[in-house]
CSV table of C-alpha atoms and ligand atoms in Angstrom, one decimal:
chain,number,residue,atom,x,y,z
A,28,MET,CA,54.5,-44.5,-17.4
A,29,ALA,CA,57.9,-43.7,-16.5
A,30,THR,CA,60.5,-45.2,-19.0
A,31,THR,CA,64.0,-45.3,-20.0
A,32,MET,CA,64.9,-46.4,-23.1
A,33,VAL,CA,68.2,-47.8,-24.1
A,34,GLU,CA,68.9,-45.1,-26.9
A,35,ASP,CA,70.3,-47.5,-30.1
A,36,ALA,CA,70.8,-44.9,-32.7
A,37,VAL,CA,69.4,-47.3,-36.0
A,38,PRO,CA,71.3,-46.0,-39.4
A,39,GLU,CA,69.2,-43.9,-41.3
A,40,ALA,CA,70.5,-46.4,-44.1
A,41,LYS,CA,69.0,-49.1,-42.8
A,42,GLU,CA,65.8,-47.5,-41.6
A,43,ALA,CA,63.1,-49.1,-44.2
A,44,ASN,CA,64.7,-52.8,-43.8
A,45,PRO,CA,62.1,-54.3,-41.6
A,46,PHE,CA,64.3,-56.7,-40.6
A,47,GLU,CA,66.9,-54.6,-39.5
A,48,SER,CA,64.0,-53.3,-37.1
A,49,MET,CA,62.6,-55.9,-36.1
A,50,MET,CA,67.3,-56.9,-35.4
A,51,SER,CA,67.5,-53.4,-33.6
A,52,ARG,CA,64.2,-54.3,-30.5
A,53,PHE,CA,65.5,-57.6,-30.5
A,54,ASP,CA,69.3,-56.8,-29.4
A,55,ARG,CA,67.6,-53.8,-27.0
A,56,ALA,CA,64.8,-56.7,-25.7
A,57,ALA,CA,67.9,-59.5,-25.1
A,58,LYS,CA,70.5,-56.9,-24.3
A,59,LEU,CA,68.4,-55.3,-21.1
A,60,LEU,CA,67.1,-59.4,-20.2
A,61,ASP,CA,70.9,-60.4,-20.7
A,62,LEU,CA,70.2,-62.8,-22.4
A,63,ASN,CA,72.7,-66.5,-23.3
A,64,SER,CA,75.3,-65.9,-25.6
A,65,ASP,CA,73.8,-69.0,-26.8
A,66,LEU,CA,70.8,-68.0,-27.3
A,67,TYR,CA,71.1,-65.3,-28.1
A,68,ALA,CA,72.9,-66.7,-31.1
A,69,VAL,CA,69.9,-69.4,-32.2
A,70,MET,CA,67.2,-66.7,-31.4
A,71,ARG,CA,69.0,-63.7,-33.6
A,72,VAL,CA,68.2,-66.0,-37.2
A,73,PRO,CA,65.3,-67.8,-38.7
A,74,ASN,CA,65.1,-71.7,-38.5
A,75,ARG,CA,65.3,-72.0,-42.2
A,76,GLU,CA,64.0,-70.1,-45.2
A,77,LEU,CA,62.8,-71.7,-48.2
A,78,LYS,CA,62.6,-69.8,-51.9
A,79,VAL,CA,61.1,-71.6,-55.1
A,80,TYR,CA,60.5,-70.9,-58.4
A,81,ILE,CA,57.2,-70.4,-59.6
A,82,PRO,CA,55.9,-72.2,-63.1
A,83,VAL,CA,52.2,-70.7,-64.0
A,84,ARG,CA,50.3,-71.2,-66.8
A,85,MET,CA,48.7,-67.6,-67.7
A,86,ASP,CA,45.7,-67.4,-69.4
A,87,SER,CA,48.2,-66.4,-72.4
A,88,GLY,CA,48.5,-69.4,-72.9
A,89,ARG,CA,52.0,-68.9,-71.8
A,90,ILE,CA,54.8,-69.7,-69.0
A,91,GLN,CA,55.4,-67.2,-66.2
A,92,VAL,CA,57.9,-68.3,-63.0
A,93,PHE,CA,57.0,-66.2,-60.7
A,94,GLU,CA,59.1,-66.0,-57.5
A,95,GLY,CA,57.9,-67.5,-54.2
A,96,PHE,CA,59.3,-67.5,-50.7
A,97,ARG,CA,58.3,-69.7,-47.2
A,98,VAL,CA,60.6,-68.8,-44.5
A,99,GLN,CA,60.3,-70.2,-40.9
A,100,HIS,CA,61.4,-68.0,-38.2
A,101,ASN,CA,61.4,-70.4,-35.3
A,102,PHE,CA,60.0,-73.9,-33.5
A,103,ALA,CA,60.2,-73.3,-30.1
A,104,ARG,CA,57.2,-73.1,-28.7
A,105,GLY,CA,54.8,-75.5,-31.1
A,106,PRO,CA,55.0,-75.5,-34.9
A,107,ALA,CA,55.2,-72.3,-37.5
A,108,LYS,CA,52.4,-69.6,-37.9
A,109,GLY,CA,52.4,-66.8,-40.4
A,110,GLY,CA,50.5,-65.6,-43.5
A,111,ILE,CA,51.2,-65.6,-47.0
A,112,ARG,CA,51.6,-61.9,-49.0
A,113,TYR,CA,51.3,-61.8,-52.6
A,114,ALA,CA,52.5,-58.4,-54.0
A,115,PRO,CA,54.7,-56.8,-57.1
A,116,ASP,CA,57.7,-55.8,-54.2
A,117,VAL,CA,57.5,-58.2,-51.9
A,118,THR,CA,61.0,-59.3,-50.9
A,119,ILE,CA,63.0,-62.1,-48.2
A,120,GLU,CA,63.8,-59.5,-46.1
A,121,GLU,CA,60.4,-58.5,-45.5
A,122,VAL,CA,59.3,-62.2,-46.0
A,123,ARG,CA,62.0,-62.8,-42.6
A,124,ALA,CA,61.5,-60.0,-40.8
A,125,LEU,CA,57.3,-60.7,-41.0
A,126,ALA,CA,58.5,-64.3,-39.5
A,127,ALA,CA,60.4,-63.1,-36.7
A,128,TRP,CA,57.6,-60.7,-35.8
A,129,MET,CA,55.7,-63.8,-36.3
A,130,THR,CA,57.6,-65.8,-33.3
A,131,TRP,CA,57.5,-62.8,-30.7
A,132,LYS,CA,53.5,-62.1,-31.4
A,133,CYS,CA,52.3,-65.4,-30.9
A,134,ALA,CA,54.4,-65.7,-27.7
A,135,VAL,CA,53.3,-62.6,-26.5
A,136,VAL,CA,49.5,-63.5,-26.1
A,137,ASN,CA,51.1,-67.1,-25.6
A,138,VAL,CA,49.7,-68.8,-27.9
A,139,PRO,CA,51.5,-72.9,-28.6
A,140,PHE,CA,52.5,-71.7,-32.2
A,141,GLY,CA,56.4,-70.5,-33.9
A,142,GLY,CA,56.9,-67.5,-36.3
A,143,ALA,CA,56.8,-67.9,-40.6
A,144,LYS,CA,55.9,-66.2,-42.6
A,145,GLY,CA,55.6,-66.7,-47.2
A,146,GLY,CA,55.2,-64.1,-49.8
A,147,VAL,CA,55.5,-64.5,-53.9
A,148,ILE,CA,56.6,-61.6,-55.6
A,149,CYS,CA,53.0,-61.2,-58.3
A,150,ASP,CA,50.7,-58.4,-59.1
A,151,PRO,CA,47.6,-59.7,-57.5
A,152,TRP,CA,45.3,-56.9,-59.2
A,153,GLN,CA,47.0,-57.7,-62.8
A,154,MET,CA,45.7,-61.1,-62.2
A,155,SER,CA,42.5,-63.6,-63.6
A,156,GLN,CA,41.0,-65.7,-61.1
A,157,GLY,CA,42.5,-68.5,-62.7
A,158,GLU,CA,45.9,-67.6,-62.9
A,159,LEU,CA,46.2,-66.7,-59.1
A,160,GLU,CA,44.0,-70.6,-58.3
A,161,ARG,CA,47.1,-72.0,-60.4
A,162,LEU,CA,49.8,-69.8,-59.0
A,163,THR,CA,48.6,-70.8,-55.6
A,164,ARG,CA,48.1,-74.2,-55.9
A,165,ARG,CA,51.9,-74.8,-57.6
A,166,TYR,CA,53.5,-72.5,-54.6
A,167,ALA,CA,51.4,-74.9,-51.5
A,168,SER,CA,53.1,-77.8,-53.6
A,169,GLU,CA,56.7,-76.3,-53.6
A,170,LEU,CA,56.1,-76.3,-49.8
A,171,ILE,CA,54.5,-79.8,-49.2
A,172,ASP,CA,57.4,-81.4,-47.4
A,173,ILE,CA,57.7,-78.3,-45.1
A,174,ILE,CA,54.1,-77.2,-44.2
A,175,GLY,CA,51.3,-79.3,-42.2
A,176,PRO,CA,49.2,-79.3,-38.7
A,177,GLU,CA,52.2,-80.3,-36.7
A,178,LYS,CA,55.2,-78.2,-38.7
A,179,ASP,CA,53.8,-74.6,-40.0
A,180,VAL,CA,50.3,-73.6,-40.6
A,181,PRO,CA,49.9,-70.3,-43.2
A,182,ALA,CA,47.1,-67.9,-43.4
A,183,PRO,CA,46.4,-65.3,-45.2
A,184,ASP,CA,48.2,-61.7,-45.5
A,185,MET,CA,48.3,-58.9,-47.6
A,186,ASN,CA,46.7,-60.0,-50.9
A,187,THR,CA,45.8,-63.8,-50.0
A,188,ASN,CA,41.9,-64.2,-48.3
A,189,GLU,CA,39.8,-67.4,-47.4
A,190,GLN,CA,39.5,-68.2,-51.6
A,191,THR,CA,43.7,-69.1,-51.4
A,192,MET,CA,43.5,-70.4,-48.4
A,193,ALA,CA,41.0,-73.0,-49.3
A,194,TRP,CA,43.0,-73.6,-52.9
A,195,ILE,CA,46.1,-74.6,-50.7
A,196,MET,CA,43.8,-76.7,-48.2
A,197,ASP,CA,43.0,-78.6,-51.3
A,198,THR,CA,46.1,-78.9,-52.1
A,199,TYR,CA,47.8,-80.2,-49.2
A,200,SER,CA,44.7,-82.8,-49.2
A,201,MET,CA,45.3,-83.7,-52.8
A,202,HIS,CA,49.0,-84.8,-52.2
A,203,ALA,CA,48.4,-86.4,-48.4
A,204,ARG,CA,45.8,-88.3,-50.0
A,205,HIS,CA,42.8,-87.3,-47.1
A,206,THR,CA,41.4,-84.2,-46.3
A,207,VAL,CA,43.4,-82.2,-44.0
A,208,THR,CA,41.5,-78.7,-42.3
A,209,ALA,CA,44.3,-77.8,-39.9
A,210,VAL,CA,47.3,-77.1,-42.9
A,211,VAL,CA,46.1,-73.5,-42.6
A,212,THR,CA,44.1,-71.0,-40.8
A,213,GLY,CA,41.7,-68.4,-42.3
A,214,LYS,CA,39.7,-70.7,-44.2
A,215,PRO,CA,35.8,-70.1,-45.4
A,216,ILE,CA,34.0,-71.1,-42.2
A,217,ASP,CA,32.3,-74.3,-44.4
A,218,LEU,CA,35.7,-75.9,-44.8
A,219,GLY,CA,36.8,-75.3,-41.3
A,220,GLY,CA,37.5,-72.0,-40.8
A,221,SER,CA,36.4,-70.1,-37.4
A,222,ARG,CA,33.8,-68.5,-36.9
A,223,GLY,CA,35.0,-64.8,-35.9
A,224,ARG,CA,38.6,-65.2,-37.8
A,225,ARG,CA,37.7,-62.9,-40.2
A,226,GLU,CA,37.4,-60.4,-37.7
A,227,ALA,CA,39.6,-61.3,-35.4
A,228,THR,CA,42.3,-59.2,-36.0
A,229,GLY,CA,40.5,-55.8,-35.9
A,230,ARG,CA,38.3,-57.2,-33.0
A,231,GLY,CA,41.5,-57.5,-31.4
A,232,VAL,CA,42.5,-54.5,-31.9
A,233,LEU,CA,39.3,-52.7,-30.4
A,234,PHE,CA,40.2,-54.8,-27.9
A,235,VAL,CA,43.1,-53.8,-27.0
A,236,VAL,CA,42.3,-49.6,-27.6
A,237,ASN,CA,39.0,-50.9,-25.4
A,238,GLU,CA,41.5,-51.3,-22.6
A,239,ALA,CA,44.5,-48.1,-23.2
A,240,MET,CA,41.0,-45.8,-23.4
A,241,LYS,CA,40.1,-47.7,-19.5
A,242,LYS,CA,43.7,-47.0,-18.2
A,243,PHE,CA,43.7,-43.5,-19.5
A,244,LYS,CA,40.0,-42.4,-18.8
A,245,MET,CA,38.5,-41.4,-21.7
A,246,THR,CA,35.3,-43.0,-23.3
A,247,PRO,CA,34.7,-44.0,-27.0
A,248,PRO,CA,32.1,-41.2,-28.1
A,249,SER,CA,34.7,-38.5,-27.0
A,250,THR,CA,37.1,-41.0,-28.7
A,251,ARG,CA,38.2,-39.9,-31.9
A,252,VAL,CA,40.1,-42.6,-34.3
A,253,VAL,CA,42.2,-42.7,-37.3
A,254,VAL,CA,42.2,-45.6,-39.6
A,255,GLN,CA,45.3,-45.8,-42.0
A,256,GLY,CA,44.0,-49.1,-44.2
A,257,SER,CA,40.7,-50.0,-44.9
A,258,GLY,CA,41.0,-54.2,-46.2
A,259,ASN,CA,40.3,-56.7,-43.2
A,260,VAL,CA,42.3,-54.8,-40.2
A,261,GLY,CA,41.7,-50.9,-40.8
A,262,GLY,CA,38.2,-52.0,-42.5
A,263,ILE,CA,37.2,-54.2,-39.7
A,264,GLY,CA,38.4,-52.8,-37.4
A,265,ALA,CA,37.2,-49.2,-38.6
A,266,GLN,CA,33.7,-50.4,-38.5
A,267,LEU,CA,34.2,-52.5,-35.4
A,268,MET,CA,35.1,-49.5,-33.0
A,269,HIS,CA,32.1,-47.5,-35.3
A,270,GLU,CA,29.8,-50.1,-33.2
A,271,ALA,CA,31.4,-49.6,-30.1
A,272,GLY,CA,30.5,-46.0,-30.2
A,273,TYR,CA,33.8,-44.6,-31.6
A,274,LYS,CA,34.4,-41.7,-33.6
A,275,VAL,CA,36.6,-43.1,-36.9
A,276,ILE,CA,37.4,-38.4,-38.0
A,277,ALA,CA,39.3,-40.3,-40.7
A,278,ILE,CA,40.6,-43.8,-43.0
A,279,SER,CA,42.1,-44.4,-46.1
A,280,ASP,CA,43.4,-47.2,-48.8
A,281,MET,CA,46.2,-47.3,-51.4
A,282,HIS,CA,45.3,-44.5,-53.0
A,283,GLY,CA,44.9,-41.8,-50.2
A,284,GLY,CA,42.0,-41.3,-47.7
A,285,ILE,CA,39.0,-39.4,-46.3
A,286,TYR,CA,39.0,-37.4,-43.0
A,287,ASN,CA,35.1,-35.4,-41.1
A,288,PRO,CA,36.3,-34.1,-38.1
A,289,ALA,CA,32.4,-34.5,-36.6
A,290,GLY,CA,33.2,-38.6,-38.1
A,291,ILE,CA,33.0,-40.3,-40.6
A,292,ASP,CA,29.7,-42.8,-41.8
A,293,ILE,CA,31.8,-45.7,-41.9
A,294,PRO,CA,29.5,-47.8,-43.4
A,295,ALA,CA,28.6,-45.8,-45.7
A,296,ALA,CA,32.5,-45.1,-46.4
A,297,LEU,CA,32.9,-49.1,-46.5
A,298,GLU,CA,30.4,-49.8,-48.7
A,299,HIS,CA,31.2,-46.8,-51.4
A,300,LEU,CA,35.0,-48.3,-51.4
A,301,ARG,CA,33.0,-52.0,-52.1
A,302,ALA,CA,30.6,-49.8,-54.7
A,303,THR,CA,33.5,-47.8,-56.3
A,304,ARG,CA,37.0,-49.7,-55.4
A,305,SER,CA,37.8,-46.0,-54.0
A,306,PHE,CA,37.3,-43.4,-51.6
A,307,GLU,CA,37.1,-41.0,-53.9
A,308,GLU,CA,34.3,-38.9,-55.3
A,309,TYR,CA,32.8,-40.2,-50.6
A,310,PRO,CA,30.3,-37.1,-49.4
A,311,ASN,CA,31.0,-35.6,-46.8
A,312,ALA,CA,34.6,-35.4,-46.5
A,313,GLU,CA,37.7,-33.6,-47.4
A,314,ARG,CA,40.6,-35.5,-49.9
A,315,MET,CA,43.8,-36.1,-48.0
A,316,SER,CA,47.1,-38.4,-49.0
A,317,ASN,CA,48.3,-41.2,-46.5
A,318,ALA,CA,51.3,-39.3,-45.4
A,319,GLU,CA,48.6,-36.6,-44.1
A,320,LEU,CA,46.2,-39.3,-42.9
A,321,LEU,CA,49.5,-39.5,-40.1
A,322,GLU,CA,48.9,-36.7,-39.0
A,323,ILE,CA,45.9,-35.8,-38.4
A,324,GLU,CA,45.2,-34.6,-34.2
A,325,CYS,CA,43.0,-37.9,-32.9
A,326,ASP,CA,43.0,-39.5,-29.7
A,327,VAL,CA,44.1,-43.2,-30.8
A,328,LEU,CA,46.1,-43.4,-34.9
A,329,VAL,CA,46.0,-46.8,-36.2
A,330,PRO,CA,48.4,-48.5,-39.1
A,331,ALA,CA,46.6,-51.0,-40.2
A,332,ALA,CA,47.7,-50.8,-43.8
A,333,THR,CA,52.1,-51.6,-43.8
A,334,GLU,CA,55.2,-51.1,-42.4
A,335,ASN,CA,57.5,-48.7,-42.8
A,336,GLN,CA,54.7,-45.5,-42.1
A,337,ILE,CA,55.8,-43.7,-39.5
A,338,THR,CA,59.9,-43.4,-39.3
A,339,SER,CA,62.0,-40.9,-38.3
A,340,GLN,CA,60.8,-38.5,-40.9
A,341,ASN,CA,57.4,-38.5,-39.5
A,342,ALA,CA,57.3,-39.1,-35.9
A,343,GLU,CA,57.6,-35.9,-34.8
A,344,ARG,CA,54.1,-34.4,-36.6
A,345,ILE,CA,52.3,-37.7,-35.1
A,346,ASN,CA,49.8,-36.1,-33.1
A,347,CYS,CA,48.2,-38.6,-31.3
A,348,LYS,CA,47.6,-39.8,-27.7
A,349,VAL,CA,47.7,-44.2,-28.3
A,350,LEU,CA,48.8,-45.5,-31.8
A,351,ALA,CA,47.8,-49.3,-31.8
A,352,GLU,CA,49.8,-50.7,-34.7
A,353,GLY,CA,47.1,-52.8,-36.8
A,354,ALA,CA,49.6,-53.3,-39.2
A,355,ASN,CA,52.8,-55.3,-38.8
A,356,GLY,CA,55.7,-53.2,-38.5
A,357,PRO,CA,54.2,-49.8,-39.6
A,358,THR,CA,56.4,-48.0,-37.4
A,359,THR,CA,60.6,-48.1,-37.9
A,360,ALA,CA,62.6,-48.4,-35.1
A,361,ALA,CA,64.0,-45.3,-35.7
A,362,ALA,CA,60.9,-43.6,-35.0
A,363,ASP,CA,60.6,-45.7,-31.7
A,364,ALA,CA,62.6,-43.1,-29.5
A,365,ILE,CA,61.1,-39.9,-30.9
A,366,LEU,CA,57.0,-41.8,-30.4
A,367,GLN,CA,58.3,-42.5,-26.1
A,368,ARG,CA,60.0,-39.0,-25.8
A,369,LYS,CA,56.7,-37.4,-27.2
A,370,GLY,CA,54.8,-39.5,-24.4
A,371,ILE,CA,53.1,-41.8,-27.3
A,372,PHE,CA,51.4,-44.5,-25.5
A,373,VAL,CA,52.3,-47.3,-28.1
A,374,ILE,CA,50.4,-50.7,-28.8
A,375,PRO,CA,53.2,-53.1,-30.2
A,376,ASP,CA,51.9,-54.6,-33.7
A,377,ILE,CA,53.3,-58.2,-32.2
A,378,LEU,CA,50.0,-57.7,-29.0
A,379,ALA,CA,47.8,-55.1,-31.1
A,380,ASN,CA,47.1,-57.2,-34.1
A,381,ALA,CA,47.7,-60.7,-31.9
A,382,GLY,CA,43.7,-61.5,-32.3
A,383,GLY,CA,44.1,-62.7,-35.7
A,384,VAL,CA,46.5,-65.3,-34.7
A,385,THR,CA,44.5,-66.0,-31.7
A,386,VAL,CA,41.3,-66.6,-33.6
A,387,SER,CA,43.6,-69.2,-35.8
A,388,TYR,CA,45.4,-70.7,-33.2
A,389,PHE,CA,41.0,-71.2,-32.4
A,390,GLU,CA,40.5,-72.6,-36.7
A,391,TRP,CA,43.8,-75.4,-35.8
A,392,VAL,CA,41.9,-76.3,-32.6
A,393,GLN,CA,38.5,-77.2,-33.7
A,394,ASP,CA,40.3,-78.2,-36.7
A,395,ARG,CA,41.9,-80.5,-34.7
A,396,MET,CA,39.3,-81.9,-32.5
A,397,GLY,CA,36.6,-81.7,-35.2
A,398,TYR,CA,34.1,-79.6,-33.4
A,399,PHE,CA,33.3,-76.2,-33.9
A,400,TRP,CA,32.5,-73.1,-31.3
A,401,LYS,CA,30.4,-70.3,-31.5
A,402,GLU,CA,30.9,-67.7,-32.5
A,403,ASP,CA,30.1,-65.9,-29.0
A,404,VAL,CA,32.6,-68.1,-27.9
A,405,VAL,CA,35.4,-67.6,-30.4
A,406,ASN,CA,35.1,-63.8,-29.4
A,407,GLU,CA,34.6,-64.2,-25.7
A,408,ARG,CA,38.2,-66.7,-25.6
A,409,LEU,CA,39.9,-63.8,-27.8
A,410,GLN,CA,38.8,-61.2,-26.1
A,411,ASP,CA,40.1,-63.3,-22.3
A,412,VAL,CA,43.2,-63.5,-24.3
A,413,MET,CA,43.9,-59.8,-25.8
A,414,VAL,CA,42.3,-58.2,-22.0
A,415,ALA,CA,45.3,-60.3,-20.3
A,416,SER,CA,48.1,-60.0,-22.2
A,417,PHE,CA,47.7,-56.5,-22.7
A,418,ASN,CA,47.1,-55.8,-19.2
A,419,GLU,CA,50.2,-58.6,-18.7
A,420,LEU,CA,52.4,-55.8,-21.3
A,421,VAL,CA,51.3,-53.2,-18.9
A,422,LYS,CA,52.8,-54.4,-16.3
A,423,PHE,CA,55.0,-55.9,-17.3
A,424,ALA,CA,56.9,-52.0,-18.4
A,425,GLU,CA,56.2,-50.9,-15.1
A,426,LYS,CA,57.7,-53.2,-13.9
A,427,HIS,CA,60.8,-52.8,-16.1
A,428,ASN,CA,60.7,-49.3,-16.2
A,429,VAL,CA,60.3,-50.1,-20.1
A,430,ASP,CA,58.6,-48.6,-23.1
A,431,THR,CA,55.8,-50.4,-23.9
A,432,ARG,CA,57.4,-52.1,-27.5
A,433,THR,CA,60.7,-53.1,-25.4
A,434,ALA,CA,58.4,-55.0,-22.8
A,435,ALA,CA,56.8,-56.6,-25.4
A,436,TYR,CA,59.5,-57.8,-27.1
A,437,MET,CA,60.7,-58.7,-24.0
A,438,LEU,CA,58.0,-60.9,-22.5
A,439,ALA,CA,57.9,-63.1,-25.2
A,440,ILE,CA,61.8,-62.9,-26.1
A,441,ASP,CA,62.5,-64.6,-22.4
A,442,ARG,CA,58.9,-66.6,-23.4
A,443,VAL,CA,60.8,-68.5,-26.5
A,444,ALA,CA,64.4,-68.4,-24.7
A,445,TYR,CA,62.9,-70.0,-22.0
A,446,ASP,CA,61.3,-73.1,-23.7
A,447,THR,CA,64.4,-73.7,-25.9
A,448,ARG,CA,66.2,-73.5,-22.6
A,449,MET,CA,64.3,-75.9,-21.3
A,450,ARG,CA,64.0,-78.0,-25.5
A,451,GLY,CA,67.8,-78.0,-25.1
A,452,ILE,CA,70.1,-76.5,-28.0
A,453,TYR,CA,70.5,-79.5,-30.6
A,454,ALA,CA,73.9,-78.3,-31.3
B,528,LIG,P1,44.2,-56.4,-47.1
B,528,LIG,O1,45.3,-56.5,-48.3
B,528,LIG,O2,43.0,-56.2,-46.7
B,528,LIG,O3,44.5,-54.9,-46.8
B,528,LIG,C1,45.2,-53.9,-46.8
B,528,LIG,C2,44.9,-52.0,-46.7
B,528,LIG,O4,45.8,-51.4,-47.0
B,528,LIG,C3,44.2,-52.0,-48.1
B,528,LIG,O5,43.0,-50.9,-48.1
B,528,LIG,C4,45.2,-51.7,-48.9
B,528,LIG,O6,44.3,-50.5,-49.9
B,528,LIG,C5,46.0,-50.5,-48.1
B,528,LIG,N1,47.3,-50.1,-48.6
B,528,LIG,C6,48.2,-51.2,-49.1
B,528,LIG,N2,49.3,-50.5,-49.2
B,528,LIG,C7,49.2,-49.6,-48.8
B,528,LIG,C8,49.9,-48.5,-48.7
B,528,LIG,N3,51.5,-48.3,-49.1
B,528,LIG,N4,50.2,-46.6,-48.7
B,528,LIG,C9,48.5,-47.1,-47.7
B,528,LIG,N5,48.0,-47.6,-47.9
B,528,LIG,C10,48.4,-49.7,-48.1
B,528,LIG,O7,45.6,-56.4,-45.4
B,528,LIG,P2,45.1,-56.7,-44.4
B,528,LIG,O8,45.2,-58.1,-43.7
B,528,LIG,O9,44.0,-55.3,-44.0
B,528,LIG,O10,46.4,-56.4,-43.9
B,528,LIG,C11,47.0,-55.0,-43.3
B,528,LIG,C12,48.3,-55.2,-42.7
B,528,LIG,O11,48.4,-55.9,-40.7
B,528,LIG,C13,49.3,-55.4,-42.5
B,528,LIG,O12,51.0,-55.0,-42.7
B,528,LIG,C14,49.5,-57.4,-42.1
B,528,LIG,O13,50.4,-57.8,-42.7
B,528,LIG,C15,48.7,-57.1,-41.3
B,528,LIG,N6,48.1,-58.2,-40.1
B,528,LIG,C16,46.6,-58.3,-40.5
B,528,LIG,C17,46.9,-59.6,-40.0
B,528,LIG,C18,44.5,-60.4,-40.8
B,528,LIG,O14,44.7,-60.9,-39.3
B,528,LIG,N7,44.6,-60.0,-41.7
B,528,LIG,C19,47.0,-60.1,-38.8
B,528,LIG,C20,47.6,-59.3,-38.3
B,528,LIG,C21,48.5,-57.9,-39.1
């Protein structure tokens, strides 16, 4: 595809800041769209940011106070939507970027949500289930006035899961005095969760990779895939790609990866990881660091772990044909131009990992109807959304002669801008 990119150099000091990465892409797309200055002023900032201090009685009997955030970025297209992340190093800047990405992501796949994100600074690996439950309930109670099915609908993100969502749903329901399943998505199926939600992000990655393969006339058995991360997105994505006949040659977790150019038996590797909590000692594969894994020669690279993995420092050595961004923000803005110069076809995060929020939308719809769909129906509707959004994006990029990431931002910003303009700015 012939493309042009407006060369707005990103100062190196800002490179690792995900909000700066998001903003430099936003600014580039806004400039190409010639976005009206009033709309630009409103859309470049979040709608609301809440910071909370969360006292938790630890198992030792002592109180520990944790810091948490919820950033609600935009409501123009519907209730805000976005996950909650538990991590020792989560920052408000990161949460702000993730909230904005949710706005653009929902707009790219055209689901009627705005964007939000939450985070709590904690080390979930060092906490008992009881401590995590108390942390989650108290955090939810601090958010009670600003979340809700019509306001802001949280979901799982890194280190939170179905259990976390069940606790939030229960806490919210206790305060509301009745059960409100649609306040969160990613719940257990028996508590109003959707069939297919757990696998949705990985399945969405598979669907867009399938489309890219069609575009480049490649077939799964001859396609070598490298996956960074083996959690909800990476692990399930690798499993589904393996089942679809792709040759997954490397996979990792936060401690490092394994590589076998002949292909890895993904179900066996994930079982090994589950049983031993590590890929170490997995037979028939070479051990390697995450940094090395990203540079393996392959056809499809799926970074599905965390932000800032592909930067100006290593982009030159990225050796894939297609980059399918399972994680949010795995590539810094400074790396974009390098990847483009190398001719790498990027399926940007705000499309590639949008399967999760798409099925979250289906879950919210099902909760509000009180009628639940079969898994085949969920997967088929997910496929319709991902395939249509991929093709729309490629067409848009070709029409406007821009790279796919810029096209995704332009499409999203244009949709949010249209709705904001039609609603009018309450100023
Ligand atoms: P997860 O906690 O289930 O898994 C994360 C994986 O990444 C684990 O294998 C972990 O070991 C690995 N990892 C963590 N830090 C790492 C590091 N510094 N280097 C290498 N590996 C590291 O999380 P997840 O839900 O799979 O989310 C992964 C990414 O996908 C995040 O960026 C998240 O925001 C994004 N995402 C998730 C969903 C979803 O539905 N879960 C949807 C859209 C986007």
